[in-house]
Structures are given as structure tokens and as C-alpha cells.
PDB file of C-alpha atoms and ligand atoms in Angstrom:
ATOM      1  CA  MET A  25     -35.830  31.343  -4.988  1.00 76.00           C
ATOM      2  CA  GLY A  26     -33.728  31.789  -1.862  1.00 87.00           C
ATOM      3  CA  ASN A  27     -30.170  32.991  -1.595  1.00 96.00           C
ATOM      4  CA  ARG A  28     -28.802  30.846   1.227  1.00 97.00           C
ATOM      5  CA  THR A  29     -27.713  27.246   1.612  1.00 98.00           C
ATOM      6  CA  LEU A  30     -25.843  25.165   4.158  1.00 98.00           C
ATOM      7  CA  ALA A  31     -22.717  23.312   3.098  1.00 98.00           C
ATOM      8  CA  ILE A  32     -20.836  20.842   5.271  1.00 98.00           C
ATOM      9  CA  ILE A  33     -17.312  19.751   4.457  1.00 99.00           C
ATOM     10  CA  LYS A  34     -17.690  16.191   5.748  1.00 98.00           C
ATOM     11  CA  PRO A  35     -15.249  14.260   8.002  1.00 98.00           C
ATOM     12  CA  ASP A  36     -13.649  12.338   5.100  1.00 98.00           C
ATOM     13  CA  ALA A  37     -12.635  15.603   3.430  1.00 98.00           C
ATOM     14  CA  VAL A  38     -11.320  17.101   6.686  1.00 98.00           C
ATOM     15  CA  LYS A  39      -9.273  13.920   7.320  1.00 98.00           C
ATOM     16  CA  ASN A  40      -7.833  14.049   3.812  1.00 98.00           C
ATOM     17  CA  ASN A  41      -6.781  17.707   4.193  1.00 98.00           C
ATOM     18  CA  LEU A  42      -9.185  18.932   1.507  1.00 98.00           C
ATOM     19  CA  ILE A  43     -10.776  21.880   3.383  1.00 98.00           C
ATOM     20  CA  GLY A  44      -8.770  24.494   1.478  1.00 98.00           C
ATOM     21  CA  GLN A  45      -9.292  22.996  -1.964  1.00 98.00           C
ATOM     22  CA  ILE A  46     -13.038  22.618  -1.414  1.00 98.00           C
ATOM     23  CA  ILE A  47     -13.460  26.175  -0.120  1.00 98.00           C
ATOM     24  CA  LYS A  48     -11.524  27.413  -3.155  1.00 98.00           C
ATOM     25  CA  GLU A  49     -14.010  25.660  -5.472  1.00 98.00           C
ATOM     26  CA  ILE A  50     -16.951  27.119  -3.514  1.00 98.00           C
ATOM     27  CA  THR A  51     -15.703  30.708  -3.511  1.00 98.00           C
ATOM     28  CA  SER A  52     -14.504  30.478  -7.136  1.00 98.00           C
ATOM     29  CA  ALA A  53     -18.091  29.562  -8.048  1.00 98.00           C
ATOM     30  CA  GLY A  54     -19.272  32.882  -6.619  1.00 98.00           C
ATOM     31  CA  PHE A  55     -20.589  31.826  -3.197  1.00 98.00           C
ATOM     32  CA  LYS A  56     -20.007  34.195  -0.273  1.00 96.00           C
ATOM     33  CA  ILE A  57     -19.162  32.650   3.085  1.00 96.00           C
ATOM     34  CA  LYS A  58     -21.530  34.067   5.718  1.00 95.00           C
ATOM     35  CA  ALA A  59     -20.552  31.886   8.689  1.00 96.00           C
ATOM     36  CA  MET A  60     -18.223  28.925   9.187  1.00 97.00           C
ATOM     37  CA  LYS A  61     -16.895  26.721  12.014  1.00 97.00           C
ATOM     38  CA  MET A  62     -15.172  23.387  12.603  1.00 98.00           C
ATOM     39  CA  VAL A  63     -17.083  21.036  14.902  1.00 98.00           C
ATOM     40  CA  ARG A  64     -17.165  17.385  15.910  1.00 98.00           C
ATOM     41  CA  LEU A  65     -20.803  16.260  15.839  1.00 98.00           C
ATOM     42  CA  ASN A  66     -22.153  13.910  18.471  1.00 97.00           C
ATOM     43  CA  LYS A  67     -24.708  11.187  17.716  1.00 97.00           C
ATOM     44  CA  ASP A  68     -27.684  13.358  18.695  1.00 96.00           C
ATOM     45  CA  SER A  69     -26.622  16.269  16.557  1.00 96.00           C
ATOM     46  CA  ALA A  70     -25.764  14.170  13.465  1.00 97.00           C
ATOM     47  CA  GLY A  71     -28.855  12.008  13.963  1.00 96.00           C
ATOM     48  CA  GLY A  72     -31.063  15.075  14.242  1.00 95.00           C
ATOM     49  CA  PHE A  73     -29.501  16.677  11.198  1.00 95.00           C
ATOM     50  CA  TYR A  74     -30.213  13.608   9.044  1.00 95.00           C
ATOM     51  CA  GLU A  75     -33.529  12.766  10.765  1.00 93.00           C
ATOM     52  CA  VAL A  76     -35.303  12.594   7.350  1.00 92.00           C
ATOM     53  CA  HIS A  77     -33.227   9.484   6.580  1.00 95.00           C
ATOM     54  CA  LYS A  78     -34.040   7.744   9.888  1.00 96.00           C
ATOM     55  CA  GLU A  79     -35.824   4.811   8.233  1.00 97.00           C
ATOM     56  CA  ARG A  80     -33.200   4.311   5.510  1.00 97.00           C
ATOM     57  CA  PRO A  81     -30.851   1.303   5.701  1.00 97.00           C
ATOM     58  CA  PHE A  82     -27.762   3.549   5.607  1.00 96.00           C
ATOM     59  CA  TYR A  83     -28.886   5.800   8.498  1.00 97.00           C
ATOM     60  CA  ASN A  84     -26.715   4.253  11.230  1.00 97.00           C
ATOM     61  CA  SER A  85     -23.579   4.191   9.092  1.00 97.00           C
ATOM     62  CA  LEU A  86     -24.311   7.766   7.967  1.00 97.00           C
ATOM     63  CA  VAL A  87     -24.482   8.950  11.594  1.00 98.00           C
ATOM     64  CA  GLU A  88     -21.329   6.985  12.420  1.00 98.00           C
ATOM     65  CA  PHE A  89     -19.502   8.569   9.489  1.00 98.00           C
ATOM     66  CA  MET A  90     -20.670  12.102  10.320  1.00 98.00           C
ATOM     67  CA  THR A  91     -19.463  11.669  13.926  1.00 98.00           C
ATOM     68  CA  SER A  92     -16.134  10.039  12.959  1.00 98.00           C
ATOM     69  CA  GLY A  93     -14.194  13.312  13.052  1.00 98.00           C
ATOM     70  CA  PRO A  94     -14.554  17.064  12.744  1.00 98.00           C
ATOM     71  CA  CYS A  95     -16.556  18.627   9.920  1.00 98.00           C
ATOM     72  CA  VAL A  96     -16.931  22.192   8.649  1.00 98.00           C
ATOM     73  CA  PRO A  97     -20.457  23.616   8.324  1.00 98.00           C
ATOM     74  CA  ILE A  98     -20.597  26.766   6.207  1.00 98.00           C
ATOM     75  CA  ALA A  99     -23.528  29.133   5.620  1.00 97.00           C
ATOM     76  CA  LEU A 100     -23.322  30.282   1.998  1.00 98.00           C
ATOM     77  CA  GLU A 101     -24.985  33.039   0.013  1.00 97.00           C
ATOM     78  CA  LYS A 102     -25.598  33.318  -3.734  1.00 98.00           C
ATOM     79  CA  ASP A 103     -28.661  33.862  -5.943  1.00 98.00           C
ATOM     80  CA  ASN A 104     -30.548  30.560  -6.216  1.00 98.00           C
ATOM     81  CA  ALA A 105     -28.086  29.126  -3.665  1.00 98.00           C
ATOM     82  CA  VAL A 106     -29.636  25.690  -3.090  1.00 98.00           C
ATOM     83  CA  ALA A 107     -29.787  24.663  -6.749  1.00 98.00           C
ATOM     84  CA  GLU A 108     -26.499  26.367  -7.637  1.00 98.00           C
ATOM     85  CA  PHE A 109     -24.659  24.608  -4.814  1.00 98.00           C
ATOM     86  CA  ARG A 110     -26.096  21.186  -5.642  1.00 98.00           C
ATOM     87  CA  LYS A 111     -24.953  21.726  -9.228  1.00 98.00           C
ATOM     88  CA  LEU A 112     -21.452  22.553  -7.959  1.00 98.00           C
ATOM     89  CA  ILE A 113     -21.184  19.431  -5.741  1.00 98.00           C
ATOM     90  CA  GLY A 114     -22.684  16.920  -8.214  1.00 98.00           C
ATOM     91  CA  ALA A 115     -24.609  13.677  -7.702  1.00 98.00           C
ATOM     92  CA  THR A 116     -24.617  11.878  -4.329  1.00 98.00           C
ATOM     93  CA  ASP A 117     -22.560   9.039  -5.821  1.00 98.00           C
ATOM     94  CA  PRO A 118     -19.256  10.445  -7.162  1.00 98.00           C
ATOM     95  CA  ALA A 119     -19.300   7.747  -9.848  1.00 98.00           C
ATOM     96  CA  GLU A 120     -22.402   9.457 -11.246  1.00 98.00           C
ATOM     97  CA  ALA A 121     -21.275  13.038 -10.605  1.00 98.00           C
ATOM     98  CA  ALA A 122     -20.534  15.297 -13.572  1.00 98.00           C
ATOM     99  CA  GLU A 123     -16.972  16.179 -14.531  1.00 98.00           C
ATOM    100  CA  GLY A 124     -15.692  19.230 -12.637  1.00 97.00           C
ATOM    101  CA  THR A 125     -18.037  18.833  -9.673  1.00 98.00           C
ATOM    102  CA  ILE A 126     -16.623  18.726  -6.139  1.00 98.00           C
ATOM    103  CA  ARG A 127     -17.772  15.164  -5.511  1.00 98.00           C
ATOM    104  CA  LYS A 128     -16.345  13.982  -8.848  1.00 98.00           C
ATOM    105  CA  MET A 129     -13.007  15.605  -8.014  1.00 98.00           C
ATOM    106  CA  PHE A 130     -12.627  14.602  -4.367  1.00 98.00           C
ATOM    107  CA  ALA A 131     -15.128  11.953  -3.172  1.00 98.00           C
ATOM    108  CA  GLN A 132     -14.341   8.284  -2.671  1.00 94.00           C
ATOM    109  CA  SER A 133     -17.810   6.720  -2.460  1.00 97.00           C
ATOM    110  CA  LYS A 134     -21.548   7.328  -2.207  1.00 97.00           C
ATOM    111  CA  SER A 135     -21.399   7.201   1.598  1.00 96.00           C
ATOM    112  CA  GLU A 136     -18.172   9.223   1.991  1.00 98.00           C
ATOM    113  CA  ASN A 137     -18.863  12.009  -0.464  1.00 98.00           C
ATOM    114  CA  VAL A 138     -16.948  14.991   1.010  1.00 98.00           C
ATOM    115  CA  VAL A 139     -19.696  17.575   1.079  1.00 98.00           C
ATOM    116  CA  HIS A 140     -23.328  18.174   2.032  1.00 98.00           C
ATOM    117  CA  GLY A 141     -25.694  20.661   0.415  1.00 98.00           C
ATOM    118  CA  SER A 142     -29.237  21.617   1.498  1.00 98.00           C
ATOM    119  CA  ASP A 143     -32.002  20.312  -0.774  1.00 97.00           C
ATOM    120  CA  SER A 144     -34.596  23.136  -0.437  1.00 97.00           C
ATOM    121  CA  ASP A 145     -34.857  26.732   0.766  1.00 97.00           C
ATOM    122  CA  GLU A 146     -36.903  25.539   3.732  1.00 96.00           C
ATOM    123  CA  ASN A 147     -34.297  22.956   4.749  1.00 96.00           C
ATOM    124  CA  ALA A 148     -31.480  25.452   4.156  1.00 97.00           C
ATOM    125  CA  ALA A 149     -32.978  27.750   6.800  1.00 96.00           C
ATOM    126  CA  ILE A 150     -33.473  24.844   9.242  1.00 95.00           C
ATOM    127  CA  GLU A 151     -29.953  23.505   8.640  1.00 96.00           C
ATOM    128  CA  ILE A 152     -28.257  26.901   8.981  1.00 96.00           C
ATOM    129  CA  SER A 153     -29.968  27.357  12.341  1.00 94.00           C
ATOM    130  CA  HIS A 154     -28.817  23.840  13.351  1.00 93.00           C
ATOM    131  CA  PHE A 155     -25.224  25.111  13.349  1.00 95.00           C
ATOM    132  CA  PHE A 156     -25.295  28.896  13.689  1.00 96.00           C
ATOM    133  CA  SER A 157     -26.991  31.138  16.199  1.00 93.00           C
ATOM    134  CA  ARG A 158     -28.721  34.315  15.118  1.00 88.00           C
ATOM    135  CA  LYS A 159     -25.865  36.202  16.684  1.00 88.00           C
ATOM    136  CA  GLU A 160     -23.185  34.305  14.770  1.00 92.00           C
ATOM    137  CA  LEU A 161     -24.989  34.959  11.501  1.00 88.00           C
ATOM    138  CA  LEU A 162     -25.766  38.613  12.222  1.00 78.00           C
ATOM    139  CA  GLU A 163     -22.198  39.281  13.285  1.00 73.00           C
ATOM    140  CA  ASN A 164     -21.057  38.026   9.917  1.00 61.00           C
ATOM    141  CA  TYR A 165     -23.637  39.931   7.892  1.00 58.00           C
ATOM    142  CA  GLN A 166     -22.152  43.322   7.129  1.00 53.00           C
TER     143      GLN A 166
HETATM  144  P1  ATP B 224     -26.370  15.393   1.398  1.00 95.59           P
HETATM  145  O1  ATP B 224     -27.737  15.464   2.046  1.00 95.59           O
HETATM  146  O2  ATP B 224     -25.285  14.921   2.327  1.00 95.59           O
HETATM  147  O3  ATP B 224     -26.002  16.661   0.681  1.00 95.59           O
HETATM  148  P2  ATP B 224     -27.519  14.144  -0.895  1.00 95.59           P
HETATM  149  O4  ATP B 224     -28.615  15.137  -0.719  1.00 95.59           O
HETATM  150  O5  ATP B 224     -26.794  14.121  -2.213  1.00 95.59           O
HETATM  151  O6  ATP B 224     -26.421  14.300   0.220  1.00 95.59           O
HETATM  152  P3  ATP B 224     -29.164  12.212   0.445  1.00 95.59           P
HETATM  153  O7  ATP B 224     -30.084  11.292  -0.278  1.00 95.59           O
HETATM  154  O8  ATP B 224     -29.737  13.383   1.177  1.00 95.59           O
HETATM  155  O9  ATP B 224     -28.052  12.687  -0.614  1.00 95.59           O
HETATM  156  O10 ATP B 224     -28.310  11.325   1.437  1.00 95.59           O
HETATM  157  C1  ATP B 224     -27.610  11.903   2.526  1.00 95.59           C
HETATM  158  C2  ATP B 224     -26.253  11.250   2.664  1.00 95.59           C
HETATM  159  O11 ATP B 224     -26.439   9.895   3.062  1.00 95.59           O
HETATM  160  C3  ATP B 224     -25.432  11.155   1.368  1.00 95.59           C
HETATM  161  O12 ATP B 224     -24.704  12.298   1.081  1.00 95.59           O
HETATM  162  C4  ATP B 224     -24.523  10.001   1.674  1.00 95.59           C
HETATM  163  O13 ATP B 224     -23.450  10.420   2.526  1.00 95.59           O
HETATM  164  C5  ATP B 224     -25.437   9.082   2.452  1.00 95.59           C
HETATM  165  N1  ATP B 224     -26.116   8.125   1.557  1.00 95.59           N
HETATM  166  C6  ATP B 224     -27.165   8.374   0.749  1.00 95.59           C
HETATM  167  N2  ATP B 224     -27.546   7.273   0.070  1.00 95.59           N
HETATM  168  C7  ATP B 224     -26.698   6.297   0.475  1.00 95.59           C
HETATM  169  C8  ATP B 224     -26.566   4.918   0.153  1.00 95.59           C
HETATM  170  N3  ATP B 224     -27.379   4.324  -0.710  1.00 95.59           N
HETATM  171  N4  ATP B 224     -25.580   4.234   0.766  1.00 95.59           N
HETATM  172  C9  ATP B 224     -24.768   4.822   1.667  1.00 95.59           C
HETATM  173  N5  ATP B 224     -24.837   6.124   2.012  1.00 95.59           N
HETATM  174  C10 ATP B 224     -25.783   6.857   1.425  1.00 95.59           C
HETATM  175 MG1   MG B 225     -29.623  15.446   1.135  1.00 95.59          MG
END
């Protein structure tokens, strides 16, 4: 069981001014922020990040959405971080997400669902290094 995960506050949430409210939910749930930035992804970066979904019918629209405006990747730490964070954000489709989850509270649709969470410890490590250099992480680890 690892203790790190990567969250992304997606472009729909940034556009709708939800950064503060979402971070409040994350920190209230006991996650520590280890590194954070606001970036606008280009097609290569978003496409690479979601490479596992390359063959899926929604891949192109997913890349278009993730490049539509700035997003906020955040490296988070908590015991059992991957599972705990996915529990906090809820199901991919907000219509199916449990009451009190971030997607239930703030998301509009299955494609525009306000937040990303890593799905395994292995992917969490890969995804954190997609956005943060060793130096950026070490500087924030006190
Ligand atoms: P994420 O990886 O962003 O945390 P997830 O793990 O809940 O989400 P995935 O199956 O990994 O869901 O899908 C990645 C993203 O692709 C979803 O968050 C959503 O934005 C989009 N997506 C997934 N399935 C669909 C679909 N059927 N139609 C449209 N968009 C979809
Ligand atoms: Mg996923």
C-alpha cells in the first residue's frame, strides 16, 4: 500500500472557479499537498498522460477537454492514498457517484468530471513524475 497519488483539478473545475472548494475537500479528508502547479497541457502531454485510453472512442474528446484550459496537478500524500483518493472523488460518472464525493458535488458529466485520481501505486509514481521533477518534489518534502 503506497502513500502517494496524483490528483488533477481538471479544466472544467478551473473554469468554474472550483479550485478552492476542491482543495478544501481534499485537505479536509486528511491529504497533505506535496507539490502543486497550474499548467495548460498541450496535445502531446495530455495524450501521453491518457495513453492507456488511446484505443477508446472517447480518447480524442478526452484530450481535447484536457487541453481546453489550465488544470491543477497536485501530488498528494496519505496512507493508502490511491484508494482513499478514489473514494473521495467517487465514480467516473457523477450520476453514479456516492453522496458527498467531489464528483457528485461538482461534476457535470462523465466526460467533464472535475478531478482525476491515479488508479494504482505504480501509475501514481508515473503520473507524479509526468508533472513534477525530482527537485520540485524534494523541495516540498520537509
Ligand atoms: P480519471 O482517470 O480521470 O481519474 P477514472 O479513472 O474515473 O478517471 P477512466 O476510465 O480512467 O476513469 O477514464 C479517464 C477519463 O476519461 C474520465 O475521467 C473521463 O473524463 C473520461 N471518460 C471515461 N469514460 C468516458 C466515456 N464513456 N465517455 C466520455 N468520457 C469518458
Ligand atoms: Mg483513470
